[in-house]
XYZ file of N, CA and C in Angstrom:
714
model
N 26.684 -22.010 -12.108
C 26.463 -21.975 -13.545
C 25.010 -21.650 -13.834
N 24.755 -21.033 -15.022
C 23.401 -20.672 -15.380
C 22.511 -21.893 -15.476
N 23.111 -23.051 -15.776
C 22.329 -24.280 -15.839
C 21.629 -24.584 -14.538
N 22.217 -24.168 -13.415
C 21.586 -24.391 -12.123
C 20.262 -23.637 -12.030
N 20.230 -22.401 -12.536
C 18.999 -21.623 -12.528
C 17.976 -22.259 -13.458
N 18.418 -22.662 -14.650
C 17.496 -23.290 -15.595
C 16.898 -24.565 -15.023
N 17.733 -25.337 -14.348
C 17.232 -26.572 -13.743
C 16.240 -26.264 -12.639
N 16.533 -25.231 -11.836
C 15.600 -24.842 -10.772
C 14.266 -24.405 -11.349
N 14.300 -23.651 -12.459
C 13.052 -23.236 -13.108
C 12.282 -24.441 -13.626
N 12.993 -25.390 -14.207
C 12.329 -26.591 -14.728
C 11.700 -27.409 -13.607
N 12.413 -27.521 -12.492
C 11.881 -28.269 -11.353
C 10.628 -27.581 -10.816
N 10.694 -26.243 -10.690
C 9.522 -25.499 -10.199
C 8.337 -25.683 -11.125
N 8.577 -25.634 -12.430
C 7.484 -25.812 -13.393
C 6.858 -27.196 -13.281
N 7.706 -28.210 -13.180
C 7.177 -29.570 -13.086
C 6.375 -29.754 -11.799
N 6.901 -29.205 -10.713
C 6.205 -29.338 -9.436
C 4.865 -28.596 -9.446
N 4.847 -27.404 -10.048
C 3.602 -26.626 -10.098
C 2.577 -27.271 -11.014
N 3.023 -28.013 -12.012
C 2.081 -28.756 -12.856
C 1.361 -29.834 -12.060
N 2.066 -30.374 -11.069
C 1.474 -31.410 -10.217
C 0.598 -30.784 -9.141
N 1.077 -29.701 -8.542
C 0.356 -29.056 -7.438
C 0.394 -27.541 -7.639
N -0.467 -27.006 -8.515
C -0.371 -25.589 -8.899
C -0.695 -24.601 -7.796
N -1.324 -25.047 -6.703
C -1.705 -24.132 -5.624
C -0.789 -24.231 -4.412
N 0.335 -24.923 -4.540
C 1.229 -25.088 -3.398
C 1.959 -23.782 -3.117
N 1.728 -23.169 -1.946
C 2.327 -21.861 -1.659
C 3.840 -21.847 -1.757
N 4.499 -22.854 -1.185
C 5.963 -22.842 -1.196
C 6.496 -22.908 -2.616
N 5.839 -23.688 -3.487
C 6.301 -23.804 -4.866
C 6.128 -22.488 -5.617
N 5.035 -21.780 -5.346
C 4.820 -20.479 -5.985
C 5.899 -19.499 -5.514
N 6.203 -19.528 -4.213
C 7.254 -18.664 -3.686
C 8.602 -18.982 -4.297
N 8.907 -20.267 -4.435
C 10.172 -20.671 -5.042
C 10.251 -20.205 -6.490
N 9.135 -20.336 -7.205
C 9.109 -19.913 -8.609
C 9.361 -18.417 -8.734
N 8.779 -17.624 -7.830
C 8.977 -16.169 -7.863
C 10.438 -15.825 -7.594
N 11.026 -16.456 -6.593
C 12.420 -16.149 -6.233
C 13.386 -16.552 -7.337
N 13.183 -17.744 -7.902
C 14.093 -18.209 -8.954
C 13.949 -17.342 -10.199
N 12.736 -16.905 -10.499
C 12.534 -16.034 -11.665
C 13.289 -14.725 -11.505
N 13.305 -14.169 -10.296
C 14.078 -12.949 -10.058
C 15.552 -13.185 -10.329
N 16.068 -14.313 -9.850
C 17.489 -14.616 -10.031
C 17.807 -14.937 -11.488
N 16.771 -15.270 -12.260
C 16.949 -15.503 -13.689
C 16.783 -14.210 -14.484
N 16.651 -13.073 -13.741
C 16.502 -11.761 -14.376
C 15.224 -11.707 -15.213
N 14.196 -12.409 -14.761
C 12.924 -12.464 -15.490
C 11.843 -11.805 -14.645
N 11.739 -10.480 -14.772
C 10.786 -9.725 -13.965
C 9.351 -10.141 -14.245
N 9.014 -10.379 -15.532
C 7.635 -10.720 -15.893
C 7.212 -12.053 -15.279
N 8.107 -13.007 -15.312
C 7.783 -14.313 -14.736
C 7.631 -14.217 -13.216
N 8.500 -13.438 -12.580
C 8.387 -13.247 -11.132
C 7.073 -12.551 -10.794
N 6.703 -11.562 -11.603
C 5.446 -10.843 -11.385
C 4.258 -11.801 -11.505
N 4.272 -12.649 -12.507
C 3.180 -13.613 -12.689
C 3.068 -14.528 -11.473
N 4.209 -14.997 -10.971
C 4.189 -15.871 -9.797
C 3.689 -15.112 -8.572
N 4.156 -13.884 -8.394
C 3.770 -13.104 -7.219
C 2.273 -12.830 -7.194
N 1.670 -12.660 -8.365
C 0.226 -12.392 -8.424
C -0.589 -13.576 -7.927
N -0.004 -14.768 -7.965
C -0.727 -15.965 -7.541
C -0.791 -16.125 -6.032
N -0.215 -15.156 -5.290
C -0.219 -15.265 -3.836
C -1.477 -14.699 -3.194
N -2.397 -14.167 -4.004
C -3.542 -13.473 -3.430
C -4.406 -14.330 -2.524
N -4.403 -15.639 -2.758
C -5.301 -16.502 -1.987
C -4.648 -17.029 -0.710
N -3.385 -16.693 -0.480
C -2.651 -17.284 0.644
C -2.642 -16.320 1.820
N -3.110 -16.760 2.967
C -3.081 -15.931 4.171
C -1.886 -16.348 5.012
N -0.725 -15.865 4.618
C 0.499 -16.239 5.317
C 1.506 -15.122 5.162
N 2.069 -14.660 6.278
C 3.071 -13.613 6.205
C 4.248 -14.004 5.346
N 4.670 -15.251 5.414
C 5.828 -15.691 4.652
C 5.610 -15.533 3.158
N 4.399 -15.771 2.678
C 4.144 -15.680 1.246
C 3.717 -14.286 0.833
N 3.103 -13.544 1.743
C 2.867 -12.123 1.477
C 4.185 -11.419 1.213
N 5.242 -11.890 1.842
C 6.562 -11.297 1.657
C 6.974 -11.327 0.197
N 6.780 -12.462 -0.475
C 7.189 -12.572 -1.865
C 6.452 -11.556 -2.733
N 5.167 -11.375 -2.434
C 4.390 -10.439 -3.239
C 4.818 -9.000 -2.982
N 4.968 -8.620 -1.708
C 5.289 -7.231 -1.392
C 6.680 -6.841 -1.877
N 7.627 -7.794 -1.916
C 8.988 -7.444 -2.325
C 9.064 -7.059 -3.797
N 8.013 -7.316 -4.569
C 8.051 -6.961 -5.980
C 8.172 -5.458 -6.187
N 7.834 -4.648 -5.175
C 7.979 -3.194 -5.343
C 9.454 -2.809 -5.500
N 10.368 -3.691 -5.125
C 11.793 -3.421 -5.292
C 12.235 -3.588 -6.740
N 11.411 -4.262 -7.557
C 11.844 -4.655 -8.891
C 10.936 -4.169 -10.021
N 9.664 -3.919 -9.741
C 8.737 -3.524 -10.793
C 9.042 -2.107 -11.288
N 8.847 -1.877 -12.569
C 8.998 -0.548 -13.144
C 7.647 0.082 -13.490
N 6.717 -0.743 -13.905
C 5.408 -0.262 -14.326
C 4.601 0.197 -13.109
N 4.196 1.467 -13.087
C 3.456 1.981 -11.938
C 2.117 1.277 -11.763
N 1.505 0.844 -12.859
C 0.229 0.142 -12.736
C 0.410 -1.191 -12.013
N 1.537 -1.831 -12.235
C 1.801 -3.088 -11.535
C 2.080 -2.828 -10.057
N 2.769 -1.727 -9.769
C 2.986 -1.368 -8.364
C 1.639 -1.112 -7.683
N 0.761 -0.403 -8.384
C -0.576 -0.153 -7.826
C -1.348 -1.449 -7.636
N -1.146 -2.410 -8.551
C -1.815 -3.700 -8.417
C -1.327 -4.442 -7.179
N -0.019 -4.351 -6.904
C 0.516 -4.962 -5.686
C -0.109 -4.296 -4.462
N -0.200 -2.970 -4.480
C -0.746 -2.249 -3.333
C -2.234 -2.517 -3.141
N -2.935 -2.768 -4.245
C -4.362 -3.061 -4.146
C -4.615 -4.405 -3.479
N -3.620 -5.274 -3.524
C -3.737 -6.598 -2.912
C -2.690 -6.735 -1.813
N -2.554 -5.651 -1.017
C -1.495 -5.608 -0.006
C -1.794 -6.574 1.138
N -0.764 -7.109 1.787
C -0.994 -8.004 2.931
C -1.863 -7.351 3.995
N -2.728 -8.156 4.579
C -3.575 -7.668 5.671
C -2.691 -7.221 6.831
N -3.151 -6.222 7.605
C -2.363 -5.778 8.766
C -2.041 -6.942 9.696
N -0.806 -6.971 10.153
C -0.366 -8.061 11.027
C 0.332 -7.484 12.251
N 0.203 -8.185 13.334
C 0.895 -7.765 14.548
C 2.140 -8.605 14.784
N 2.282 -9.702 14.014
C 3.402 -10.598 14.262
C 4.661 -10.077 13.578
N 5.739 -10.012 14.349
C 7.036 -9.599 13.799
C 7.617 -10.762 13.001
N 8.404 -10.477 11.947
C 8.785 -9.135 11.508
C 7.886 -8.572 10.422
N 6.771 -9.275 10.130
C 6.008 -8.932 8.932
C 5.433 -7.526 8.958
N 4.892 -7.092 10.083
C 4.273 -5.773 10.138
C 5.252 -4.693 9.702
N 6.427 -4.660 10.296
C 7.394 -3.613 9.978
C 7.947 -3.764 8.562
N 8.189 -4.996 8.153
C 8.714 -5.214 6.802
C 7.699 -4.777 5.763
N 6.437 -5.157 5.945
C 5.420 -4.780 4.964
C 5.208 -3.277 4.927
N 5.283 -2.625 6.084
C 5.149 -1.172 6.090
C 6.324 -0.517 5.365
N 7.530 -1.067 5.513
C 8.673 -0.541 4.784
C 8.464 -0.706 3.284
N 7.987 -1.860 2.857
C 7.717 -2.075 1.435
C 6.643 -1.118 0.933
N 5.653 -0.849 1.757
C 4.595 0.087 1.362
C 5.156 1.503 1.215
N 6.035 1.908 2.125
C 6.678 3.217 1.999
C 7.450 3.298 0.676
N 8.186 2.247 0.348
C 8.948 2.238 -0.896
C 8.023 2.283 -2.106
N 6.879 1.594 -2.023
C 5.906 1.636 -3.116
C 5.360 3.054 -3.282
N 4.996 3.688 -2.171
C 4.489 5.058 -2.234
C 5.565 6.009 -2.755
N 6.793 5.771 -2.349
C 7.927 6.551 -2.849
C 8.026 6.428 -4.361
N 7.901 5.196 -4.877
C 7.980 4.961 -6.315
C 6.836 5.628 -7.061
N 5.674 5.743 -6.416
C 4.491 6.319 -7.051
C 4.396 7.830 -6.862
N 5.337 8.398 -6.139
C 5.307 9.832 -5.904
C 4.320 10.270 -4.849
N 3.842 9.334 -4.022
C 2.884 9.649 -2.958
C 3.662 10.007 -1.698
N 4.327 11.144 -1.745
C 5.315 11.475 -0.730
C 4.700 11.781 0.636
N 3.554 12.432 0.673
C 2.926 12.741 1.966
C 2.529 11.469 2.694
N 1.908 10.555 1.955
C 1.503 9.280 2.552
C 2.733 8.483 2.997
N 3.760 8.490 2.150
C 4.984 7.755 2.481
C 5.630 8.309 3.744
N 5.678 9.630 3.867
C 6.332 10.239 5.021
C 5.576 9.943 6.308
N 4.252 9.997 6.250
C 3.458 9.724 7.454
C 3.680 8.291 7.931
N 3.646 7.344 7.005
C 3.856 5.946 7.383
C 5.291 5.728 7.845
N 6.240 6.386 7.186
C 7.648 6.232 7.554
C 7.902 6.715 8.975
N 7.280 7.826 9.357
C 7.456 8.338 10.714
C 6.930 7.343 11.749
N 5.760 6.765 11.483
C 5.204 5.748 12.389
C 6.109 4.523 12.443
N 6.597 4.120 11.282
C 7.450 2.937 11.209
C 8.740 3.154 11.990
N 9.349 4.314 11.856
C 10.585 4.597 12.585
C 10.361 4.498 14.089
N 9.296 5.089 14.569
C 9.006 5.037 16.004
C 8.823 3.602 16.475
N 8.119 2.811 15.691
C 7.836 1.427 16.076
C 9.109 0.588 16.093
N 9.940 0.747 15.060
C 11.158 -0.058 14.961
C 12.158 0.346 16.046
N 12.282 1.634 16.304
C 13.198 2.082 17.353
C 12.750 1.584 18.722
N 11.435 1.480 18.937
C 10.929 0.932 20.196
C 11.314 -0.536 20.345
N 11.167 -1.285 19.248
C 11.548 -2.704 19.270
C 13.022 -2.847 19.592
N 13.863 -2.046 18.934
C 15.304 -2.170 19.119
C 15.767 -1.671 20.482
N 15.021 -0.741 21.068
C 15.357 -0.304 22.422
C 15.167 -1.441 23.413
N 14.184 -2.288 23.150
C 13.907 -3.428 24.027
C 14.753 -4.638 23.674
N 15.078 -4.773 22.393
C 15.829 -5.938 21.919
C 16.829 -5.487 20.853
N 17.992 -4.988 21.276
C 18.976 -4.441 20.326
C 19.496 -5.458 19.314
N 19.340 -6.746 19.611
C 19.850 -7.780 18.720
C 18.772 -8.343 17.790
N 17.635 -7.683 17.702
C 16.566 -8.135 16.807
C 17.016 -7.946 15.361
N 17.435 -9.046 14.723
C 18.088 -8.952 13.421
C 17.202 -8.331 12.351
N 15.935 -8.723 12.301
C 15.075 -8.212 11.234
C 14.910 -6.701 11.332
N 14.675 -6.206 12.532
C 14.487 -4.770 12.685
C 15.805 -4.002 12.589
N 16.920 -4.653 12.869
C 18.220 -4.015 12.633
C 18.417 -3.752 11.142
N 17.903 -4.640 10.299
C 17.969 -4.420 8.852
C 17.021 -3.294 8.438
N 15.807 -3.364 8.954
C 14.783 -2.405 8.556
C 15.169 -0.985 8.923
N 15.757 -0.792 10.100
C 16.047 0.570 10.552
C 17.074 1.243 9.644
N 17.978 0.479 9.042
C 18.955 1.065 8.119
C 18.235 1.696 6.935
N 17.247 0.989 6.399
C 16.472 1.529 5.278
C 15.604 2.703 5.723
N 15.058 2.620 6.923
C 14.233 3.717 7.440
C 15.054 4.999 7.528
N 16.255 4.912 8.090
C 17.098 6.105 8.212
C 17.496 6.637 6.830
N 17.730 5.735 5.875
C 18.068 6.184 4.521
C 16.909 6.974 3.923
N 15.690 6.468 4.092
C 14.517 7.159 3.567
C 14.275 8.485 4.277
N 14.663 8.565 5.530
C 14.527 9.811 6.280
C 15.677 10.776 5.988
N 16.605 10.341 5.167
C 17.812 11.126 4.868
C 18.606 11.429 6.138
N 18.536 10.500 7.079
C 19.290 10.599 8.332
C 20.552 9.745 8.164
N 21.498 10.273 7.418
C 22.656 9.487 7.000
C 23.548 9.120 8.187
N 23.639 10.008 9.155
C 24.476 9.723 10.327
C 23.974 8.483 11.069
N 22.678 8.442 11.342
C 22.134 7.278 12.037
C 22.122 6.043 11.142
N 21.960 6.234 9.838
C 22.035 5.095 8.926
C 23.416 4.451 8.999
N 24.464 5.301 8.981
C 25.827 4.767 9.072
C 26.053 4.059 10.406
N 25.552 4.646 11.481
C 25.738 4.037 12.797
C 25.049 2.674 12.859
N 23.832 2.593 12.322
C 23.101 1.324 12.330
C 23.793 0.290 11.448
N 24.301 0.739 10.306
C 25.005 -0.174 9.404
C 26.305 -0.680 10.043
N 27.058 0.224 10.659
C 28.317 -0.177 11.295
C 28.065 -1.153 12.446
N 26.980 -0.927 13.193
C 26.629 -1.851 14.271
C 26.287 -3.231 13.709
N 25.612 -3.245 12.561
C 25.268 -4.519 11.919
C 26.531 -5.232 11.446
N 27.461 -4.487 10.864
C 28.697 -5.094 10.376
C 29.571 -5.608 11.521
N 29.537 -4.897 12.655
C 30.338 -5.306 13.799
C 29.772 -6.548 14.477
N 28.476 -6.721 14.374
C 27.802 -7.857 14.996
C 26.750 -8.404 14.038
N 27.196 -9.004 12.926
C 26.243 -9.447 11.905
C 25.468 -10.681 12.355
N 24.305 -10.903 11.761
C 23.591 -12.152 12.035
C 24.481 -13.350 11.724
N 24.246 -14.441 12.413
C 25.112 -15.608 12.243
C 25.026 -16.187 10.842
N 23.875 -16.051 10.204
C 23.683 -16.574 8.860
C 24.454 -15.693 7.870
N 25.412 -16.265 7.168
C 26.198 -15.493 6.212
C 25.341 -14.962 5.061
N 24.156 -15.534 4.879
C 23.276 -15.107 3.796
C 22.207 -14.143 4.295
N 22.526 -13.389 5.345
C 21.522 -12.512 5.949
C 21.083 -11.381 5.022
N 21.842 -11.109 3.965
C 21.457 -10.073 3.011
C 20.430 -10.563 1.991
N 20.178 -11.866 1.983
C 19.190 -12.413 1.065
C 17.777 -12.001 1.465
N 16.864 -12.113 0.499
C 15.440 -11.858 0.716
C 15.211 -10.540 1.442
N 14.636 -10.563 2.665
C 14.311 -9.292 3.325
C 15.559 -8.480 3.660
N 16.709 -9.142 3.765
C 17.946 -8.430 4.041
C 18.409 -7.538 2.900
N 17.832 -7.725 1.707
C 18.221 -6.903 0.565
C 17.851 -5.441 0.778
N 16.976 -5.158 1.748
C 16.631 -3.753 2.022
C 17.857 -2.981 2.509
N 18.852 -3.665 3.083
C 20.074 -2.986 3.501
C 20.833 -2.486 2.273
N 20.850 -3.299 1.230
C 21.484 -2.890 -0.023
C 20.736 -1.704 -0.625
N 19.410 -1.815 -0.689
C 18.578 -0.745 -1.239
C 18.783 0.552 -0.454
N 18.947 0.438 0.856
C 19.119 1.627 1.693
C 20.312 2.458 1.218
N 21.419 1.787 0.937
C 22.615 2.526 0.519
C 22.465 3.074 -0.898
N 21.715 2.377 -1.742
C 21.428 2.934 -3.068
C 20.591 4.198 -2.928
N 19.594 4.167 -2.049
C 18.744 5.330 -1.813
C 19.542 6.499 -1.244
N 20.516 6.193 -0.418
C 21.302 7.231 0.247
C 22.393 7.803 -0.654
N 22.463 7.331 -1.889
C 23.499 7.824 -2.788
C 24.863 7.279 -2.467
N 24.923 6.050 -1.961
C 26.186 5.413 -1.598
C 26.354 4.112 -2.375
N 26.553 4.230 -3.692
C 26.634 3.025 -4.513
C 27.818 2.130 -4.173
N 28.920 2.716 -3.678
C 30.086 1.885 -3.359
C 29.735 0.846 -2.305
N 29.020 1.286 -1.259
C 28.629 0.345 -0.203
C 27.589 -0.636 -0.718
N 26.609 -0.131 -1.460
C 25.565 -1.008 -1.999
C 26.171 -2.095 -2.878
N 27.088 -1.725 -3.744
C 27.699 -2.699 -4.652
C 28.643 -3.640 -3.913
N 29.291 -3.159 -2.864
C 30.137 -4.043 -2.052
C 29.279 -5.120 -1.377
N 28.083 -4.739 -0.934
C 27.181 -5.707 -0.319
C 26.678 -6.717 -1.348
N 26.406 -6.249 -2.561
C 25.986 -7.172 -3.618
C 27.114 -8.149 -3.939
N 28.334 -7.636 -3.971
C 29.474 -8.527 -4.211
C 29.582 -9.570 -3.100
N 29.308 -9.169 -1.876
C 29.308 -10.113 -0.758
C 28.252 -11.181 -0.970
N 27.072 -10.766 -1.434
C 26.013 -11.730 -1.736
C 26.453 -12.709 -2.819
N 27.088 -12.190 -3.850
C 27.541 -13.040 -4.948
C 28.580 -14.041 -4.474
N 29.451 -13.615 -3.551
C 30.494 -14.499 -3.032
C 29.907 -15.586 -2.135
N 28.994 -15.201 -1.257
C 28.462 -16.142 -0.277
C 27.391 -17.066 -0.849
N 26.657 -16.572 -1.858
C 25.548 -17.345 -2.398
C 25.836 -17.777 -3.828
N 25.650 -16.847 -4.766
C 25.829 -17.156 -6.183
C 25.907 -15.850 -6.963
N 26.647 -15.835 -8.085
C 26.628 -14.647 -8.944
C 25.228 -14.278 -9.415
N 24.303 -15.229 -9.337
C 22.914 -14.956 -9.730
C 22.305 -13.815 -8.930
N 22.830 -13.560 -7.728
C 22.272 -12.508 -6.886
C 22.389 -11.125 -7.521
N 23.301 -10.976 -8.488
C 23.434 -9.682 -9.156
C 22.165 -9.313 -9.913
N 21.377 -10.303 -10.284
C 20.127 -10.024 -11.004
C 19.223 -9.087 -10.213
N 19.319 -9.105 -8.898
C 18.503 -8.207 -8.078
C 18.814 -6.747 -8.412
N 20.095 -6.437 -8.566
C 20.476 -5.068 -8.938
C 20.091 -4.770 -10.373
N 20.249 -5.759 -11.252
C 19.879 -5.562 -12.648
C 18.400 -5.212 -12.790
N 17.562 -5.834 -11.988
C 16.121 -5.620 -12.092
C 15.646 -4.378 -11.354
N 16.348 -3.977 -10.306
C 15.835 -2.929 -9.423
C 16.047 -1.526 -9.988
N 14.981 -0.740 -10.122
C 15.118 0.652 -10.573
C 15.957 1.504 -9.626
N 16.125 1.069 -8.382
C 16.916 1.838 -7.435
C 18.392 1.912 -7.823
N 18.800 1.094 -8.805
C 20.197 1.104 -9.255
C 20.375 1.786 -10.605
N 19.334 2.407 -11.111
C 19.415 3.004 -12.448
C 20.514 4.053 -12.562
N 20.778 4.799 -11.509
C 21.778 5.868 -11.573
C 23.215 5.358 -11.477
N 23.363 4.068 -11.224
C 24.700 3.545 -10.933
C 25.204 2.540 -11.962
N 24.455 2.326 -13.024
C 24.802 1.232 -13.944
C 26.067 1.499 -14.758
N 26.471 2.755 -14.872
C 27.676 3.074 -15.629
C 28.940 3.090 -14.768
N 28.793 2.880 -13.464
C 29.962 2.875 -12.593
C 30.853 1.669 -12.891
N 32.173 1.864 -12.712
C 33.113 0.778 -12.996
C 32.826 -0.457 -12.158
N 32.496 -0.246 -10.873
C 32.225 -1.392 -10.000
C 30.981 -2.132 -10.455
N 29.953 -1.390 -10.826
C 28.731 -2.053 -11.319
C 29.056 -2.860 -12.578
N 29.796 -2.250 -13.501
C 30.129 -2.934 -14.743
C 30.990 -4.174 -14.493
N 31.874 -4.101 -13.506
C 32.720 -5.259 -13.182
C 31.872 -6.410 -12.648
N 30.912 -6.083 -11.763
C 30.038 -7.128 -11.229
C 29.121 -7.676 -12.323
N 28.682 -6.821 -13.212
C 27.833 -7.272 -14.320
C 28.607 -8.201 -15.246
N 29.874 -7.855 -15.487
C 30.709 -8.713 -16.331
C 30.870 -10.093 -15.696
N 31.055 -10.123 -14.388
C 31.157 -11.403 -13.679
C 29.843 -12.171 -13.778
N 28.735 -11.462 -13.616
C 27.407 -12.082 -13.715
C 27.168 -12.631 -15.116
N 27.490 -11.838 -16.143
C 27.279 -12.273 -17.522
C 28.133 -13.491 -17.845
N 29.367 -13.509 -17.326
C 30.250 -14.663 -17.567
C 29.660 -15.903 -16.897
N 29.113 -15.737 -15.709
C 28.482 -16.870 -15.018
C 27.279 -17.385 -15.802
N 26.495 -16.454 -16.382
C 25.300 -16.856 -17.114
C 25.638 -17.675 -18.366
N 26.763 -17.351 -18.979
C 27.127 -18.057 -20.209
C 27.987 -19.278 -19.951
N 28.339 -19.522 -18.700
C 29.166 -20.672 -18.349
C 28.307 -21.916 -18.290
N 28.350 -22.681 -19.288
C 27.573 -23.933 -19.313
C 28.422 -25.082 -18.809
């Protein structure tokens, strides 16, 4: 019920009033704001991560490129980008987010150069450890951005045949798998994955598609409208 989101927002607000610099609380506030379809509130929370030197919290800030529409805000995220890291999975995930940011800004040459490096790095990791769940997700998005649809399908099918044990693996960084299919012009698969998220977690997960510009071309599709109707009914269910 929508009351669950409202209660989560209220709890986050009360907790942040007590401890306004607590990294986990700021991260929780950003995530709940996204699920409440409140891009501005999520953006405000994400901006507060600048003082935190932690890959886990850099993640919340970098993921905003999936949802922001204003190019100046995307540039602001990039201006305060996470420091280079060697620890997995942050390095590859942050580079993927940077490619998507450059893609959104029309910086195609820069995006392509970084994407080529990222593909080589991720494929090397997977050659050594084929079951590396984080990079199995990332490579699907990499192939989509490279317009290598054959390998994208193969990577996706391998993931479906041997999914991570966590049924919520599409949450947070796993949402790049959904974005990959939207980028590849495959809304049926992208929306099926969102429906899976809604079933396993909460109808609130549809807010990710509502906020993301990557779904702008698909909002009139019957499947999108059906999921939106389910989401809207959940929001009004008190």
